[in-house]
Amino acid sequence: MADLKVLSEAVIKGDQKTAVEITRQAIGEGMAPAMILNDGLIAGMNVIGVRFKANQVYIPEVLIAARAMKMAMEVLEPKLVEAGVKPLGKALIGTVQGDLHDIGKNLVAMMLKGAGFEVLDIGVDVSPEKFVAKVKECHPQLVGLSALLTTTMSAMEKVIHALKDAGVPVKIMIGGAPVTQAYADKIGASGYAADAASAVDLAKSLLN
Ligand code: B1M
């Protein structure tokens, strides 16, 4: 019988092989896909989130855990779709125009996925026009903007204005090394998160 505690542990350790094996076994035994997701995969990523916030694990461990989760999710995803399991919400995320840094943005995207969000990652150097077009096309409830350069932070404000002008009802979360809560308040973002684990907490609270 597939043990979801072992599955969580495999995610925490970043053990891709075991994570995929137990996921396959659980599906084969007819376990509910939502249970495999919540009590196995997300439970493991939640532990990583808490440890990351407490500086008990660092970026490499988070990336390795997220990769194990991703491999297992590839096996589980078709079953979740079949079972009609709804994600927590849909988030669209990108690094703003002029900025090519994506390691932090990718980490935030992975942690959001790990927490049960559907995430559309539209990459780096994304113009305000592209954000608006993608929001109109994909209808996310949440848009995440990342910037790593003091020179590209102002592009966040342009995206916020463009989304407001387009009249699309989305929450906007911002982050990145030079960004602060004060800056988020100044440019009218819905919220700011300092790291990937806080971004998950913020995303959940913004969509509540
Ligand atoms: Co660049 N770079 N870089 N760089 N780079 C910095 C940011 C810099 C601080 C280095 C320095 O000078 N000390 C500096 C910026 C200075 C400033 O603006 N004040 C800088 C510079 C100047 C540049 C170039 C201009 C250099 C040049 O060409 N002269 C150039 C710009 C290119 C461009 O973007 N147009 C450039 C290029 C690059 C590389 C391509 C070589 C590479 C990027 C590779 C890549 O991303 N694929 C790179 C790197 C790696 C860095 C450093 C070393 C590391 C950044 C990183 O990945 N950190 C960085 C120095 C540093 O930070 N120590 C530096 C790890 C990552 C996990 O953290 O991205 O902060 P971070 O993400 C965190 C949080 O910020 C938060 O959560 C993440 C996880 O905890 N977060 C969010 C991030 N996005 C979020 C979104 C959210 C919520 C939270 O909601 C949506």
CSV table of N, CA and C and ligand atoms in Angstrom, one decimal, residues 52 59 93 98-105 107-108 144-151 173-177 193-196 199, ligand 1:
chain,number,residue,atom,x,y,z
A,52,PHE,N,12.5,26.7,4.8
A,52,PHE,CA,13.2,27.7,4.0
A,52,PHE,C,13.1,29.1,4.7
A,59,ILE,N,18.4,27.7,-1.0
A,59,ILE,CA,17.8,27.6,-2.3
A,59,ILE,C,18.1,26.2,-3.0
A,93,ILE,N,3.0,34.6,-13.9
A,93,ILE,CA,4.2,35.2,-13.3
A,93,ILE,C,5.2,35.5,-14.4
A,98,GLY,N,13.1,44.4,-19.5
A,98,GLY,CA,14.5,44.9,-19.3
A,98,GLY,C,15.3,44.0,-18.4
A,99,ASP,N,14.6,43.1,-17.7
A,99,ASP,CA,15.3,42.3,-16.7
A,99,ASP,C,15.3,40.8,-17.1
A,100,LEU,N,16.5,40.2,-17.0
A,100,LEU,CA,16.7,38.8,-17.5
A,100,LEU,C,16.8,37.9,-16.3
A,101,HIS,N,16.8,38.4,-15.1
A,101,HIS,CA,17.0,37.5,-13.9
A,101,HIS,C,15.7,36.6,-13.7
A,102,ASP,N,16.0,35.3,-13.6
A,102,ASP,CA,14.8,34.4,-13.5
A,102,ASP,C,14.9,33.4,-12.4
A,103,ILE,N,16.0,33.3,-11.7
A,103,ILE,CA,16.1,32.2,-10.7
A,103,ILE,C,15.1,32.4,-9.5
A,104,GLY,N,15.0,33.6,-9.0
A,104,GLY,CA,14.0,33.9,-7.9
A,104,GLY,C,12.6,33.7,-8.4
A,105,LYS,N,12.3,34.2,-9.6
A,105,LYS,CA,11.0,34.1,-10.2
A,105,LYS,C,10.6,32.6,-10.4
A,107,LEU,N,11.8,30.1,-8.7
A,107,LEU,CA,11.6,29.5,-7.4
A,107,LEU,C,10.2,29.8,-6.8
A,108,VAL,N,9.7,31.1,-7.0
A,108,VAL,CA,8.4,31.5,-6.6
A,108,VAL,C,7.4,30.6,-7.4
A,144,GLY,N,2.0,37.9,-10.8
A,144,GLY,CA,3.3,38.0,-10.0
A,144,GLY,C,4.3,38.7,-10.9
A,145,LEU,N,4.9,39.8,-10.3
A,145,LEU,CA,6.0,40.5,-11.1
A,145,LEU,C,7.3,40.4,-10.3
A,146,SER,N,8.4,40.0,-11.0
A,146,SER,CA,9.7,39.9,-10.3
A,146,SER,C,10.6,40.9,-11.0
A,147,ALA,N,11.5,41.6,-10.2
A,147,ALA,CA,12.5,42.5,-10.7
A,147,ALA,C,13.7,42.4,-9.8
A,148,LEU,N,14.9,42.3,-10.4
A,148,LEU,CA,16.1,42.2,-9.6
A,148,LEU,C,17.0,43.4,-9.8
A,149,LEU,N,16.6,44.3,-10.7
A,149,LEU,CA,17.5,45.5,-10.9
A,149,LEU,C,16.8,46.8,-10.4
A,150,THR,N,17.5,47.7,-9.8
A,150,THR,CA,16.9,48.9,-9.4
A,150,THR,C,16.4,49.7,-10.7
A,151,THR,N,17.0,49.4,-11.8
A,151,THR,CA,16.6,50.1,-13.1
A,151,THR,C,15.4,49.5,-13.7
A,173,MET,N,1.0,40.8,-7.2
A,173,MET,CA,2.0,40.5,-6.1
A,173,MET,C,3.4,40.8,-6.7
A,174,ILE,N,4.2,41.5,-6.0
A,174,ILE,CA,5.6,41.9,-6.5
A,174,ILE,C,6.7,41.4,-5.6
A,175,GLY,N,7.9,41.2,-6.1
A,175,GLY,CA,9.0,40.7,-5.3
A,175,GLY,C,10.3,40.8,-6.1
A,176,GLY,N,11.4,40.5,-5.4
A,176,GLY,CA,12.7,40.6,-6.0
A,176,GLY,C,13.6,41.4,-5.1
A,177,ALA,N,14.9,41.2,-5.2
A,177,ALA,CA,15.8,41.7,-4.2
A,177,ALA,C,15.7,43.3,-3.9
A,193,ALA,N,6.2,40.2,-1.4
A,193,ALA,CA,6.7,39.1,-0.6
A,193,ALA,C,8.2,39.1,-0.8
A,194,ALA,N,8.9,38.9,0.3
A,194,ALA,CA,10.4,38.9,0.4
A,194,ALA,C,11.0,37.7,-0.2
A,195,ASP,N,10.3,36.5,-0.1
A,195,ASP,CA,10.9,35.3,-0.6
A,195,ASP,C,9.8,34.4,-1.1
A,196,ALA,N,10.3,33.2,-1.6
A,196,ALA,CA,9.3,32.3,-2.3
A,196,ALA,C,8.3,31.7,-1.3
A,199,ALA,N,5.8,34.3,-0.6
A,199,ALA,CA,5.0,34.6,-1.7
A,199,ALA,C,3.8,33.6,-1.7
B,1,B1M,CO1,22.7,40.2,-12.1
B,1,B1M,N1,22.6,41.7,-10.9
B,1,B1M,N2,23.0,41.4,-13.6
B,1,B1M,N3,22.8,38.6,-13.2
B,1,B1M,N4,22.7,39.2,-10.5
B,1,B1M,C1,22.3,41.3,-9.5
B,1,B1M,C2,20.8,41.4,-9.2
B,1,B1M,C3,23.1,42.5,-8.7
B,1,B1M,C4,22.6,42.8,-7.3
B,1,B1M,C5,24.6,42.0,-8.6
B,1,B1M,C6,25.5,43.1,-8.0
B,1,B1M,O1,25.9,44.0,-8.6
B,1,B1M,N5,25.8,42.9,-6.7
B,1,B1M,C7,23.1,43.6,-9.7
B,1,B1M,C8,21.9,44.6,-9.6
B,1,B1M,C9,22.3,45.9,-9.0
B,1,B1M,C10,21.1,46.8,-8.9
B,1,B1M,O2,20.3,46.9,-9.7
B,1,B1M,N6,21.1,47.5,-7.8
B,1,B1M,C11,23.0,42.9,-11.1
B,1,B1M,C12,23.4,43.4,-12.3
B,1,B1M,C13,23.9,44.9,-12.3
B,1,B1M,C14,23.3,42.7,-13.5
B,1,B1M,C15,23.7,43.2,-14.9
B,1,B1M,C16,23.2,44.7,-15.2
B,1,B1M,C17,25.2,43.1,-15.1
B,1,B1M,C18,25.8,43.6,-16.3
B,1,B1M,O3,25.5,43.1,-17.4
B,1,B1M,N7,26.5,44.7,-16.2
B,1,B1M,C19,23.0,42.2,-15.8
B,1,B1M,C20,21.6,42.7,-16.2
B,1,B1M,C21,20.9,41.8,-17.2
B,1,B1M,C22,19.5,42.1,-17.3
B,1,B1M,O4,18.7,41.6,-16.5
B,1,B1M,N8,19.1,42.9,-18.2
B,1,B1M,C23,22.9,41.0,-14.9
B,1,B1M,C24,23.0,39.7,-15.4
B,1,B1M,C25,23.0,38.6,-14.6
B,1,B1M,C26,23.1,37.2,-15.1
B,1,B1M,C27,22.4,36.9,-16.5
B,1,B1M,C28,24.6,36.9,-15.3
B,1,B1M,C29,22.6,36.3,-13.9
B,1,B1M,C30,21.1,36.0,-14.0
B,1,B1M,C31,20.8,34.6,-14.5
B,1,B1M,C32,19.4,34.2,-14.3
B,1,B1M,O5,18.6,34.7,-13.5
B,1,B1M,N9,19.0,33.2,-15.1
B,1,B1M,C33,22.7,37.3,-12.8
B,1,B1M,C34,22.7,36.9,-11.4
B,1,B1M,C35,22.7,35.4,-11.1
B,1,B1M,C36,22.8,37.8,-10.3
B,1,B1M,C37,22.9,37.6,-8.8
B,1,B1M,C38,24.3,37.2,-8.6
B,1,B1M,C39,22.0,36.5,-8.2
B,1,B1M,C40,20.5,36.7,-8.5
B,1,B1M,C41,19.8,35.5,-8.0
B,1,B1M,O6,19.4,34.7,-8.8
B,1,B1M,N10,19.6,35.3,-6.7
B,1,B1M,C42,22.5,39.0,-8.2
B,1,B1M,C43,23.3,39.3,-7.0
B,1,B1M,C44,22.7,38.8,-5.7
B,1,B1M,O7,21.4,38.8,-5.6
B,1,B1M,N11,23.4,38.3,-4.8
B,1,B1M,C45,22.6,39.9,-9.4
B,1,B1M,C46,19.0,34.1,-6.1
B,1,B1M,C47,17.5,34.3,-6.2
B,1,B1M,C48,16.8,33.0,-5.6
B,1,B1M,O8,17.1,35.4,-5.4
B,1,B1M,O9,16.2,36.6,-7.4
B,1,B1M,O10,16.4,37.7,-5.1
B,1,B1M,P1,16.2,36.5,-5.9
B,1,B1M,O11,14.7,36.0,-5.6
B,1,B1M,C49,14.3,35.8,-4.2
B,1,B1M,C50,13.5,37.0,-3.7
B,1,B1M,O12,14.0,38.2,-4.2
B,1,B1M,C51,12.1,36.7,-4.0
B,1,B1M,O13,12.0,35.3,-3.8
B,1,B1M,C52,13.2,34.7,-4.3
B,1,B1M,C53,13.4,33.5,-3.5
B,1,B1M,O14,13.6,33.7,-2.2
B,1,B1M,N12,11.5,37.1,-5.2
B,1,B1M,C54,10.1,37.2,-5.3
B,1,B1M,C55,12.0,37.2,-6.5
B,1,B1M,N13,11.0,37.5,-7.3
B,1,B1M,C56,9.8,37.5,-6.6
B,1,B1M,C57,8.5,37.6,-7.1
B,1,B1M,C58,7.5,37.6,-6.1
B,1,B1M,C59,7.8,37.4,-4.8
B,1,B1M,C60,9.1,37.2,-4.3
B,1,B1M,O15,6.2,37.8,-6.4
B,1,B1M,C61,5.9,37.7,-7.7
